[in-house]
PDB file of N, CA, C and O in Angstrom:
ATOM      1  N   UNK A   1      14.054  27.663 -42.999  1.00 43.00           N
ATOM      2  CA  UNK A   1      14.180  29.099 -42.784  1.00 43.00           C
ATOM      3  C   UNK A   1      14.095  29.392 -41.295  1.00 43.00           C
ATOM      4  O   UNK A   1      13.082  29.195 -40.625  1.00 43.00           O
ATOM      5  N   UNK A   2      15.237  29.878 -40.833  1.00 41.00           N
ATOM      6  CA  UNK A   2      14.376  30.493 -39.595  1.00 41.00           C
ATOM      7  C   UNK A   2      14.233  32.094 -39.463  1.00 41.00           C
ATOM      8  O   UNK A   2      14.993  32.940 -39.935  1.00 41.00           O
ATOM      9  N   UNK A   3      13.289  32.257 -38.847  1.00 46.00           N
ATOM     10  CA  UNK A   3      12.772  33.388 -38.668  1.00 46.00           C
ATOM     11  C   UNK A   3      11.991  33.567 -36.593  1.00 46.00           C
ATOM     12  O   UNK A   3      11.841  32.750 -35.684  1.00 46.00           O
ATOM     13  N   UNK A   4      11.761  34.840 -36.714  1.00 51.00           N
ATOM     14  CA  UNK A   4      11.662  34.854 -35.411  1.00 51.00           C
ATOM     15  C   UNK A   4      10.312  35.747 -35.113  1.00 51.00           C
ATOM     16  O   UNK A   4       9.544  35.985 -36.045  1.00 51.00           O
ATOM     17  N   UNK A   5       9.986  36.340 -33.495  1.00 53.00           N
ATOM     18  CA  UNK A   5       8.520  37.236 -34.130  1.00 53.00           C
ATOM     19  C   UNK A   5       9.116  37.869 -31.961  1.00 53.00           C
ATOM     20  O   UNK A   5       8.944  37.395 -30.838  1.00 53.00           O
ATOM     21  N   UNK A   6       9.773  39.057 -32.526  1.00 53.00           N
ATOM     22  CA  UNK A   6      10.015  39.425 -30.918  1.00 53.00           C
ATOM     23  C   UNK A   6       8.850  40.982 -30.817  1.00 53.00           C
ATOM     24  O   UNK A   6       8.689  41.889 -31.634  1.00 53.00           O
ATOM     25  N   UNK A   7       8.380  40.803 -29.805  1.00 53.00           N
ATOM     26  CA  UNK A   7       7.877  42.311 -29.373  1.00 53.00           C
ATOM     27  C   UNK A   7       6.997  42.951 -30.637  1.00 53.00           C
ATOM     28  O   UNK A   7       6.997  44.126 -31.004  1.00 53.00           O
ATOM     29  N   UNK A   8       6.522  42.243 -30.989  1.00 55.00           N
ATOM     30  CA  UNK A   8       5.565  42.483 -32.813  1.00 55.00           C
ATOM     31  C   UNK A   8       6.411  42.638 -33.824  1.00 55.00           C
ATOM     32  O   UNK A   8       5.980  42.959 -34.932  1.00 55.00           O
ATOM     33  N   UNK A   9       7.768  42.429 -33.594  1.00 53.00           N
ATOM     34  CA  UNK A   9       8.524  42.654 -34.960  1.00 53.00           C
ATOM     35  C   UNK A   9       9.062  41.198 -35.442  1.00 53.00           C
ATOM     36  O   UNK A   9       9.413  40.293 -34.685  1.00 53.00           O
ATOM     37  N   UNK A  10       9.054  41.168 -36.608  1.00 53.00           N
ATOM     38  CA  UNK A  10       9.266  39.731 -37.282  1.00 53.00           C
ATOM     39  C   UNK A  10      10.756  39.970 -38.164  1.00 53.00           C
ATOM     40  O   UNK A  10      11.037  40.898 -38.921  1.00 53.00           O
ATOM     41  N   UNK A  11      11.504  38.892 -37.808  1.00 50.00           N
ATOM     42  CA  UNK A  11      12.644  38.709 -38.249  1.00 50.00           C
ATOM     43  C   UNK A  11      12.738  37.437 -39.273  1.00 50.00           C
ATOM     44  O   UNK A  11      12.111  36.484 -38.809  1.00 50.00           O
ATOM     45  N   UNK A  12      13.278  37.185 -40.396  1.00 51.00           N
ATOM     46  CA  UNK A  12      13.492  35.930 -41.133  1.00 51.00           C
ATOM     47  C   UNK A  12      14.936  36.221 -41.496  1.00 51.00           C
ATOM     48  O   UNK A  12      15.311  37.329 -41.877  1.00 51.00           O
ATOM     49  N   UNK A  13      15.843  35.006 -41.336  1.00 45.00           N
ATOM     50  CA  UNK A  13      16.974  34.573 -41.955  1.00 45.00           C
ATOM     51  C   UNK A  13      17.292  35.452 -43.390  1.00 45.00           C
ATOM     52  O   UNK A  13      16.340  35.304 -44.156  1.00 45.00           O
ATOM     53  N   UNK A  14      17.885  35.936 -43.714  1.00 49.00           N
ATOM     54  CA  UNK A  14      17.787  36.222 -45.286  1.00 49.00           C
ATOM     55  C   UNK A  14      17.432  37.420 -45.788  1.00 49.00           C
ATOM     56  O   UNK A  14      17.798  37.833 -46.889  1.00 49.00           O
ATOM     57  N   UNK A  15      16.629  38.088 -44.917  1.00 51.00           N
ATOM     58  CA  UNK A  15      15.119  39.048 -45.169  1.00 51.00           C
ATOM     59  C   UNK A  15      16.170  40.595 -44.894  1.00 51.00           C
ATOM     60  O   UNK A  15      16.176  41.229 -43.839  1.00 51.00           O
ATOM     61  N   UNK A  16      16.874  40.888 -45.961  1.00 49.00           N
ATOM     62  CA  UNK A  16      17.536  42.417 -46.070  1.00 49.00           C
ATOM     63  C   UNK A  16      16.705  43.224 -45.584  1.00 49.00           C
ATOM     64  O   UNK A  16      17.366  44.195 -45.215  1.00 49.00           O
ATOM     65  N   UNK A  17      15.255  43.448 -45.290  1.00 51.00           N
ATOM     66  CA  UNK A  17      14.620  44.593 -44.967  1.00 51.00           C
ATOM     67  C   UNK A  17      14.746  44.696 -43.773  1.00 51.00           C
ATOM     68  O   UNK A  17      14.896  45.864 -43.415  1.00 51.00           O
ATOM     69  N   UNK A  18      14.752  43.581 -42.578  1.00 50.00           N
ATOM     70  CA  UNK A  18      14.859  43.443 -41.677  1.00 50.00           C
ATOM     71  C   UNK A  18      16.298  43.748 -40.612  1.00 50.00           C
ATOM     72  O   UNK A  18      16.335  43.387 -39.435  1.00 50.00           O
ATOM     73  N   UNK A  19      17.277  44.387 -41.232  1.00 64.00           N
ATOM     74  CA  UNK A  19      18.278  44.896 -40.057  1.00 64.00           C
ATOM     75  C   UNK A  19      17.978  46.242 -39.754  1.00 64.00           C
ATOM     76  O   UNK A  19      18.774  47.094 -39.358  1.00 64.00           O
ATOM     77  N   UNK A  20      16.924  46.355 -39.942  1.00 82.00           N
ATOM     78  CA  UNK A  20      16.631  47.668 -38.982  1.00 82.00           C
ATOM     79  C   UNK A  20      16.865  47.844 -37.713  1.00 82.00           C
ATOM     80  O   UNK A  20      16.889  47.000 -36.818  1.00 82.00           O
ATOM     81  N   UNK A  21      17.070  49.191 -37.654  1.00 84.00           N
ATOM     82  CA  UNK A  21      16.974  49.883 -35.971  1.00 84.00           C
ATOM     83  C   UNK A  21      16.077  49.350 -35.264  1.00 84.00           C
ATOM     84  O   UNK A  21      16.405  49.506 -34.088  1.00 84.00           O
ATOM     85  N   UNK A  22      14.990  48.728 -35.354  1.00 85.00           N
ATOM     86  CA  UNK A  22      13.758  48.592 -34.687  1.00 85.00           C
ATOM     87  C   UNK A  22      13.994  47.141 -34.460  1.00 85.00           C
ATOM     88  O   UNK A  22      13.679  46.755 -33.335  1.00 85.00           O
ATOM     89  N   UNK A  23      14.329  46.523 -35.023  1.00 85.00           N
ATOM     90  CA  UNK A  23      15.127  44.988 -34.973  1.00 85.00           C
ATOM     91  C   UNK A  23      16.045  44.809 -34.114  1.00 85.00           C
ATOM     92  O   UNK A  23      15.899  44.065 -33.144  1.00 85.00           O
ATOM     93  N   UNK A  24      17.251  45.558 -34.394  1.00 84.00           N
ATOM     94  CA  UNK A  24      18.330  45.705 -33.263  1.00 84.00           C
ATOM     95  C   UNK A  24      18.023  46.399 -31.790  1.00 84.00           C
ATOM     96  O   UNK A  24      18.801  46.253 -30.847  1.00 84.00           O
ATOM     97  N   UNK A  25      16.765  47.193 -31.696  1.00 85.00           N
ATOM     98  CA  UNK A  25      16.478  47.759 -30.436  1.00 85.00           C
ATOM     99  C   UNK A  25      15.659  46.775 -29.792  1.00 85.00           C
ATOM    100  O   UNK A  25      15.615  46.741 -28.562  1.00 85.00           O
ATOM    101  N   UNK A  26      15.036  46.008 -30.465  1.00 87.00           N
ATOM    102  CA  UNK A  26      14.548  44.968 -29.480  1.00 87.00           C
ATOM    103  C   UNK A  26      15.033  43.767 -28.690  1.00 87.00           C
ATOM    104  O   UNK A  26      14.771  43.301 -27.581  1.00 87.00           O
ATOM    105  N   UNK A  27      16.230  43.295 -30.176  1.00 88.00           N
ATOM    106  CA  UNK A  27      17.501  42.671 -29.647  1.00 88.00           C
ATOM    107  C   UNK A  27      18.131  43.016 -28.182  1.00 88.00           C
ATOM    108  O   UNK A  27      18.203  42.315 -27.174  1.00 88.00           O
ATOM    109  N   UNK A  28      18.474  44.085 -28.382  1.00 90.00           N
ATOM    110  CA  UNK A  28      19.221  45.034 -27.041  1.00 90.00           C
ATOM    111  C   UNK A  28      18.375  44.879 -25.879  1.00 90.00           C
ATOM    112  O   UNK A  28      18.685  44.529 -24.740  1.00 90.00           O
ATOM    113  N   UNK A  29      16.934  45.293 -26.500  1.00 90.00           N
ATOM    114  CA  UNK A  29      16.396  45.287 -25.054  1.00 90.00           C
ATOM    115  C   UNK A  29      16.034  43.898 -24.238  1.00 90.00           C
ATOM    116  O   UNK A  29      15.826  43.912 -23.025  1.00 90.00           O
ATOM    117  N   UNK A  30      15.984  42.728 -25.014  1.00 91.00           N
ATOM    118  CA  UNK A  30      16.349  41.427 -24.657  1.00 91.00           C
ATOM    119  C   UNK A  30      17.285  41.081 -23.900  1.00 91.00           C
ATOM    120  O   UNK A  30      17.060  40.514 -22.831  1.00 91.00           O
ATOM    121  N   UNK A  31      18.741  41.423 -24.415  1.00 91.00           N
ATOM    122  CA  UNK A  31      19.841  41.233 -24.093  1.00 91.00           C
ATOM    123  C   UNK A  31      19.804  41.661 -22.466  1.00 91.00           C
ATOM    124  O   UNK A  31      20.003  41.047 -21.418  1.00 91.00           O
ATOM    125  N   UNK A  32      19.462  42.974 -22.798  1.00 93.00           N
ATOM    126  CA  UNK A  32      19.634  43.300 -21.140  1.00 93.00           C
ATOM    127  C   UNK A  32      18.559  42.801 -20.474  1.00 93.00           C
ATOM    128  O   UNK A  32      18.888  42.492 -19.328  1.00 93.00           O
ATOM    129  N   UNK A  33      17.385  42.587 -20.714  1.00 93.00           N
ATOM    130  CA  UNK A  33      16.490  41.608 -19.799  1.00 93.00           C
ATOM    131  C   UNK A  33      17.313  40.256 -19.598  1.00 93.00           C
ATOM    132  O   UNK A  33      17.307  39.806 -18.452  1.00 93.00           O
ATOM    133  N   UNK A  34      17.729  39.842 -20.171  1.00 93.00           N
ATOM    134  CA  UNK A  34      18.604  38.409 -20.012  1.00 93.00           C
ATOM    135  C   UNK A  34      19.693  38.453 -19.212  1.00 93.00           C
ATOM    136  O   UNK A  34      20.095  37.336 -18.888  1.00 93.00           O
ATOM    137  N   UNK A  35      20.488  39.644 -18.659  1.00 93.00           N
ATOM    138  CA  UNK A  35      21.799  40.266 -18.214  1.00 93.00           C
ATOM    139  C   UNK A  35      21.502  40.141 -16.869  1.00 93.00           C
ATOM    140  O   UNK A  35      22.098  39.539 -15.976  1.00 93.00           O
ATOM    141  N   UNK A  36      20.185  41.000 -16.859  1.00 92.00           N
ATOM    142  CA  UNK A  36      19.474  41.292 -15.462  1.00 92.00           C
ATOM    143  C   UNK A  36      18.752  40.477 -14.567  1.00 92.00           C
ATOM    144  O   UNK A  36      18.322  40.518 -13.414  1.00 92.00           O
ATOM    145  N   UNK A  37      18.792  39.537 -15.779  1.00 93.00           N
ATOM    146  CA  UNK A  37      17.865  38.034 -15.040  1.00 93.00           C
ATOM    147  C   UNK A  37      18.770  37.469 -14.390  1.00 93.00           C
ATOM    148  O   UNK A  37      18.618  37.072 -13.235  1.00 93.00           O
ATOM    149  N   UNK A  38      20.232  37.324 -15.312  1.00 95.00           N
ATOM    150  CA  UNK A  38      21.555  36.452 -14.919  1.00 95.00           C
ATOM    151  C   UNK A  38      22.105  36.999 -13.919  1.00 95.00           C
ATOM    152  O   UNK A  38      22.721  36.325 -13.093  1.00 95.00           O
ATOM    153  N   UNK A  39      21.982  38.243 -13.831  1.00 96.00           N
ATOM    154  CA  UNK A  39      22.647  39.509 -12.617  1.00 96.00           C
ATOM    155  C   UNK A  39      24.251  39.733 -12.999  1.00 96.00           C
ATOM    156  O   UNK A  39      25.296  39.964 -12.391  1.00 96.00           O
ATOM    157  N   UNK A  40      23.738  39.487 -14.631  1.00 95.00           N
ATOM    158  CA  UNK A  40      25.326  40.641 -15.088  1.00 95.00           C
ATOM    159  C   UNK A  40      24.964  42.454 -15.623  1.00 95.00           C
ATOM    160  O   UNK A  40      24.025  43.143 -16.020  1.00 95.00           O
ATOM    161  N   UNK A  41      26.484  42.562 -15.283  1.00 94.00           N
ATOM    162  CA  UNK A  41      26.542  44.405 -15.645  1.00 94.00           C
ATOM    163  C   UNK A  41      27.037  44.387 -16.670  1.00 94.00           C
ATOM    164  O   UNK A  41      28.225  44.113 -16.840  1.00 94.00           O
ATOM    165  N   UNK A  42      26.163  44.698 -17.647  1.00 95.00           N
ATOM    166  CA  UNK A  42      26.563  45.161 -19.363  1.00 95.00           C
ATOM    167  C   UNK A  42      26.586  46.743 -19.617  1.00 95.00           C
ATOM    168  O   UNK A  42      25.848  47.244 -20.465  1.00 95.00           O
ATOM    169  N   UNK A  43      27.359  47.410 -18.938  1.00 95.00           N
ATOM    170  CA  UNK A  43      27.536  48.810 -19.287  1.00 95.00           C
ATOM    171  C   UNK A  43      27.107  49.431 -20.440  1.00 95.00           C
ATOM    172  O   UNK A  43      26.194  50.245 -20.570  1.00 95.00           O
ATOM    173  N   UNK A  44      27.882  48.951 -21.294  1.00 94.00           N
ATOM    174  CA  UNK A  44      27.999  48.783 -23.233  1.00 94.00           C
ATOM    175  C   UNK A  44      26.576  48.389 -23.823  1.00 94.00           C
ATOM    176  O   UNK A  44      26.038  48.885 -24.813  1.00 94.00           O
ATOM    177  N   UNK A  45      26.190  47.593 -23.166  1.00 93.00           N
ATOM    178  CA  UNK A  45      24.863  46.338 -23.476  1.00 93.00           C
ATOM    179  C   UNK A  45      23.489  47.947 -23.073  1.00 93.00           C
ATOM    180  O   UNK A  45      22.686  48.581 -23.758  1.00 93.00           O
ATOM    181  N   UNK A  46      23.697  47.955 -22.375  1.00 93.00           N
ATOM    182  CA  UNK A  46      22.741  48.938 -21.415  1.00 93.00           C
ATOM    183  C   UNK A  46      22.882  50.265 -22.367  1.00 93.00           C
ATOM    184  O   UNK A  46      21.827  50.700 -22.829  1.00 93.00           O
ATOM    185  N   UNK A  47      23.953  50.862 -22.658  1.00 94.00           N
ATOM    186  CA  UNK A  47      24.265  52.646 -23.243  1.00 94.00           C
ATOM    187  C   UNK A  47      23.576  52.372 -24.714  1.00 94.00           C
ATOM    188  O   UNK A  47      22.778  53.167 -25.210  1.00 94.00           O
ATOM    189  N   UNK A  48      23.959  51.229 -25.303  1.00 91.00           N
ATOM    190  CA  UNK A  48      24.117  50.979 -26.694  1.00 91.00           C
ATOM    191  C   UNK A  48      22.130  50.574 -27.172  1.00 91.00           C
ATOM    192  O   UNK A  48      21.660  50.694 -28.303  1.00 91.00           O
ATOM    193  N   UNK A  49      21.277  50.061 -25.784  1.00 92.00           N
ATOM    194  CA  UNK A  49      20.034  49.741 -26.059  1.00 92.00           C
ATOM    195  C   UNK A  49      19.611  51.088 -25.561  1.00 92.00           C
ATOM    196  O   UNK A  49      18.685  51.347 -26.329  1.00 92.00           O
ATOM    197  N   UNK A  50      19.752  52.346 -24.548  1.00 93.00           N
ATOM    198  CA  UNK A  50      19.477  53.714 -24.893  1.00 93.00           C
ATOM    199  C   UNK A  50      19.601  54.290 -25.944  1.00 93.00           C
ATOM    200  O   UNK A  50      18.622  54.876 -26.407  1.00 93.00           O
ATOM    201  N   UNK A  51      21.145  54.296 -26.798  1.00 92.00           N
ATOM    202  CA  UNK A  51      21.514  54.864 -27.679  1.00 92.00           C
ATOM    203  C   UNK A  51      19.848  54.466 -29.197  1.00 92.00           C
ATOM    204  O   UNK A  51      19.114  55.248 -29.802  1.00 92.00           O
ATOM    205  N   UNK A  52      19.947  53.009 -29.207  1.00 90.00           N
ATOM    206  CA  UNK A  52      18.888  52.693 -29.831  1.00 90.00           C
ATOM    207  C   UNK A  52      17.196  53.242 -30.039  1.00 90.00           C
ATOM    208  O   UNK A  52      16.393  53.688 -30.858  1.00 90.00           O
ATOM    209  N   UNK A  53      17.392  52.794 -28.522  1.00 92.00           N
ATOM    210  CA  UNK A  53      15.387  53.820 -28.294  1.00 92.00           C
ATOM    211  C   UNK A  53      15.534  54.640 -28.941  1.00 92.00           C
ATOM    212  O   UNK A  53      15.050  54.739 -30.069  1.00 92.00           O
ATOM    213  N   UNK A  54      16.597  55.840 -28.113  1.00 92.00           N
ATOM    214  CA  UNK A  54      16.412  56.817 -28.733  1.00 92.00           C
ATOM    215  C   UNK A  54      16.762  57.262 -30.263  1.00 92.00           C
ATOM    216  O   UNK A  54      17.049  58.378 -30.696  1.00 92.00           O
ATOM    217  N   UNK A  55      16.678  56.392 -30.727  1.00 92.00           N
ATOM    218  CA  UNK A  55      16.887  56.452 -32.627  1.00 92.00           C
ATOM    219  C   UNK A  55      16.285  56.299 -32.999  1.00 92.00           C
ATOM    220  O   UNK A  55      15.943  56.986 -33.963  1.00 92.00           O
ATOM    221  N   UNK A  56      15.301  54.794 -32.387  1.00 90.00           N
ATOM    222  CA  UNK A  56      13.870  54.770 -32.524  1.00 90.00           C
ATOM    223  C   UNK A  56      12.841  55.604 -32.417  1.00 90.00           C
ATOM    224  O   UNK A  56      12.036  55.844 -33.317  1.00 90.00           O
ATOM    225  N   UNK A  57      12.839  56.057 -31.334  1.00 91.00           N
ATOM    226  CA  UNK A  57      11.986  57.153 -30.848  1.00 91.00           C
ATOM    227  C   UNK A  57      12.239  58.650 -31.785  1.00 91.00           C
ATOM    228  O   UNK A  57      11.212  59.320 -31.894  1.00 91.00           O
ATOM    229  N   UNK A  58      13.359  59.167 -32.390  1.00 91.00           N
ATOM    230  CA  UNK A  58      13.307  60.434 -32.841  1.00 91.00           C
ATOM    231  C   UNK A  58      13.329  59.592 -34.484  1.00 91.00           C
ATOM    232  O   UNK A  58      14.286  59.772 -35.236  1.00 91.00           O
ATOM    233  N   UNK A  59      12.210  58.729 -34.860  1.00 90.00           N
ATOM    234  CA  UNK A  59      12.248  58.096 -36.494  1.00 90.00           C
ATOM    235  C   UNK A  59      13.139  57.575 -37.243  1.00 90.00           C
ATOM    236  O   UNK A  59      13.397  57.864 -38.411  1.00 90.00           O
ATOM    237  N   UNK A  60      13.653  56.741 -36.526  1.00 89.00           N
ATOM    238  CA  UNK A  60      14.679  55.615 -37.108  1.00 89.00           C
ATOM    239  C   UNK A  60      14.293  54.583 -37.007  1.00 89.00           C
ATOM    240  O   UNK A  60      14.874  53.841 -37.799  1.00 89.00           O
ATOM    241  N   UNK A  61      13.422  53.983 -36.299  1.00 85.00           N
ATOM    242  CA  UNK A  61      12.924  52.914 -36.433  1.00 85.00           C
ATOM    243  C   UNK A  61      12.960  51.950 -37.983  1.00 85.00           C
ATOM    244  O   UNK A  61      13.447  50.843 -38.214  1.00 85.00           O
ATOM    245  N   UNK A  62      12.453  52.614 -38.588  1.00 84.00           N
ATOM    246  CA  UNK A  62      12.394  51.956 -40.479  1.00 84.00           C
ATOM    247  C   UNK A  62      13.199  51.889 -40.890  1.00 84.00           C
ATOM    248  O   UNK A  62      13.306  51.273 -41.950  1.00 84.00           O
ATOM    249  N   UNK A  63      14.808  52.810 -39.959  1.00 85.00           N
ATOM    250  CA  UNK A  63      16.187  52.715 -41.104  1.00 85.00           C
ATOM    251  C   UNK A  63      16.852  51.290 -41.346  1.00 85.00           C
ATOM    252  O   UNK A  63      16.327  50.217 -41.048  1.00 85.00           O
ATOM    253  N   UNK A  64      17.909  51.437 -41.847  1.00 82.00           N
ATOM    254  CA  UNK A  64      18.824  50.663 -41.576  1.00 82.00           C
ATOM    255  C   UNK A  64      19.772  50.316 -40.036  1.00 82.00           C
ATOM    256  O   UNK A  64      20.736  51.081 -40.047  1.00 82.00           O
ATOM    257  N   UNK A  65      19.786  49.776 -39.259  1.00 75.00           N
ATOM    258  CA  UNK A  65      20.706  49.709 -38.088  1.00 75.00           C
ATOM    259  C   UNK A  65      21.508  50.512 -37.891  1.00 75.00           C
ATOM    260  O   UNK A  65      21.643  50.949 -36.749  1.00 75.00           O
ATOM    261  N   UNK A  66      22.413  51.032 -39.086  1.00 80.00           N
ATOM    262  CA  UNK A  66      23.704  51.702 -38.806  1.00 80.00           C
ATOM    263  C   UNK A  66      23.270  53.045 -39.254  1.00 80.00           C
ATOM    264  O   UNK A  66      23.985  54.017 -39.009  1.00 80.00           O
ATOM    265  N   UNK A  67      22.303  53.155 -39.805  1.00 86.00           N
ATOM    266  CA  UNK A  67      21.203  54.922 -39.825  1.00 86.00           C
ATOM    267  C   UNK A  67      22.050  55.633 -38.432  1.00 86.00           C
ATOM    268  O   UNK A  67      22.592  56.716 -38.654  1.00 86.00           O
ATOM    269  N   UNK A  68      22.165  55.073 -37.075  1.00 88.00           N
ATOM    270  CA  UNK A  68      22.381  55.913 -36.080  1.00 88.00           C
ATOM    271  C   UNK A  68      23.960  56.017 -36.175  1.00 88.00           C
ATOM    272  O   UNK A  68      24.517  55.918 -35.082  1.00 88.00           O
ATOM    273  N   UNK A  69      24.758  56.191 -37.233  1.00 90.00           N
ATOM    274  CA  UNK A  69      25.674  56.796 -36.738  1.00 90.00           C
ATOM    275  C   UNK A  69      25.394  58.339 -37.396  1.00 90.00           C
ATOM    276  O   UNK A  69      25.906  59.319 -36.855  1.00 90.00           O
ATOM    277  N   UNK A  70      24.869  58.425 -38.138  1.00 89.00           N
ATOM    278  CA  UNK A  70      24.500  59.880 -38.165  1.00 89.00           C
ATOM    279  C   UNK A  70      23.696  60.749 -37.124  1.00 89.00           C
ATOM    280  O   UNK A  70      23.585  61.971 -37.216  1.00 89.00           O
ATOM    281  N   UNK A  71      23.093  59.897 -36.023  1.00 89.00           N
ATOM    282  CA  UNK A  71      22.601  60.329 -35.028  1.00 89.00           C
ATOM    283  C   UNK A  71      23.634  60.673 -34.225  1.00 89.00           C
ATOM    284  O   UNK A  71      23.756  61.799 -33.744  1.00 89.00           O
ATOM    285  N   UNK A  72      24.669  59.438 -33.981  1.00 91.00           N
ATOM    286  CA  UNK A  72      26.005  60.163 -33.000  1.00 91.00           C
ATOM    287  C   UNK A  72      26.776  61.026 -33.620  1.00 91.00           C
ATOM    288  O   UNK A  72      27.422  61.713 -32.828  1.00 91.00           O
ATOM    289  N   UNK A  73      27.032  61.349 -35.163  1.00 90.00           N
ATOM    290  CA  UNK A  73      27.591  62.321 -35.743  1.00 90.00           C
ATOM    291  C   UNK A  73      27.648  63.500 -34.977  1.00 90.00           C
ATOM    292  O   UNK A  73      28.465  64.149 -34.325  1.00 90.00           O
ATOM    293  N   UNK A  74      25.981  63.537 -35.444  1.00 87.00           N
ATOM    294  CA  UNK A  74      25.530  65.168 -34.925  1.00 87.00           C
ATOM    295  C   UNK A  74      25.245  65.236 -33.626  1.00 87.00           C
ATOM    296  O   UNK A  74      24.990  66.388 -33.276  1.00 87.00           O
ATOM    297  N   UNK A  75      25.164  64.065 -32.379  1.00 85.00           N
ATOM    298  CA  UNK A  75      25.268  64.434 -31.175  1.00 85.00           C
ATOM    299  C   UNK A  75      27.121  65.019 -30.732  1.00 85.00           C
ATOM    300  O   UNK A  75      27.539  65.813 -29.889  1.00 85.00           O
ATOM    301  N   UNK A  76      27.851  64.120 -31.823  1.00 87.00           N
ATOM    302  CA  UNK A  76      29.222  64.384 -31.499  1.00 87.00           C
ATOM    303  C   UNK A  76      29.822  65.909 -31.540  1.00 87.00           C
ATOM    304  O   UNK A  76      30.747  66.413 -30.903  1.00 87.00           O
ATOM    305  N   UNK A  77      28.686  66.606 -32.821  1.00 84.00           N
ATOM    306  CA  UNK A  77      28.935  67.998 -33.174  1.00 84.00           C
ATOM    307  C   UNK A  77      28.305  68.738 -32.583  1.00 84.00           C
ATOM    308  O   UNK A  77      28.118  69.790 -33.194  1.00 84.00           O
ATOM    309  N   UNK A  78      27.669  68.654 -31.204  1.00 73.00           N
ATOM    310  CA  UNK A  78      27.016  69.469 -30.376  1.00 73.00           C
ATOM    311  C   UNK A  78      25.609  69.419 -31.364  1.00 73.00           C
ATOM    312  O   UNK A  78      24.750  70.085 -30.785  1.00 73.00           O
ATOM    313  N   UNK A  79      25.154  68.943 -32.462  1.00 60.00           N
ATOM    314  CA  UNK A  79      24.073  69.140 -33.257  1.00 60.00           C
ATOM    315  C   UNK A  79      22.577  68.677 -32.776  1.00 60.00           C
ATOM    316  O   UNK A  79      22.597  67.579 -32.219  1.00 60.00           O
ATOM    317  N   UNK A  80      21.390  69.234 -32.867  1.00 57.00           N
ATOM    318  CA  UNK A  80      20.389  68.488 -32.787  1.00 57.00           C
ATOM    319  C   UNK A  80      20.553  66.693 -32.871  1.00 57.00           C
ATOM    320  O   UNK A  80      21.506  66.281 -33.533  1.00 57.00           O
ATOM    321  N   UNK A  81      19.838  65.893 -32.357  1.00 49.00           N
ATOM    322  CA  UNK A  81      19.752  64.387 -32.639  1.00 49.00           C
ATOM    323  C   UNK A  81      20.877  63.635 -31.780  1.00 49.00           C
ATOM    324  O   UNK A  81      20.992  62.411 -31.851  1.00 49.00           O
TER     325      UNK A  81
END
């Protein structure tokens, strides 16, 4: 099995509960620590681990990963979120 344990969140191979937002935002924020170490510009890499926090941060954390396209929905519709 592998499994992983980033930033207090625990990941396992297999484990459906685990593609959460809170999973993928830590991912991201890796990614770009790793970008920045290498001294690459991830534009995309960078918008997409904001876009995250902040999904996290306004209670998405527990969703599913793709929970935030209803967040860009309603940012798209001038809407709260």
């Amino acid at each position: 099995e592998v499994s992983s344990n980033i930033g207090g969140v625990s990941a396992a191979a297999g484990d459906t509960g685990r593609s959460s937002a809170e999973v993928l935002n830590v991912a991201q924020v890796l990614s770009q620590q790793a970008a920045e170490t290498g001294g690459a510009e991830t534009p995309l890499g960078r918008e997409a681990t904001r876009l995250y926090q902040r999904f996290n941060d306004e209670g998405g954390a527990g969703t599913d990963f793709s929970g935030i396209i209803g967040m860009l929905r309603q940012q798209t519709k001038g809407g709260p979120g």
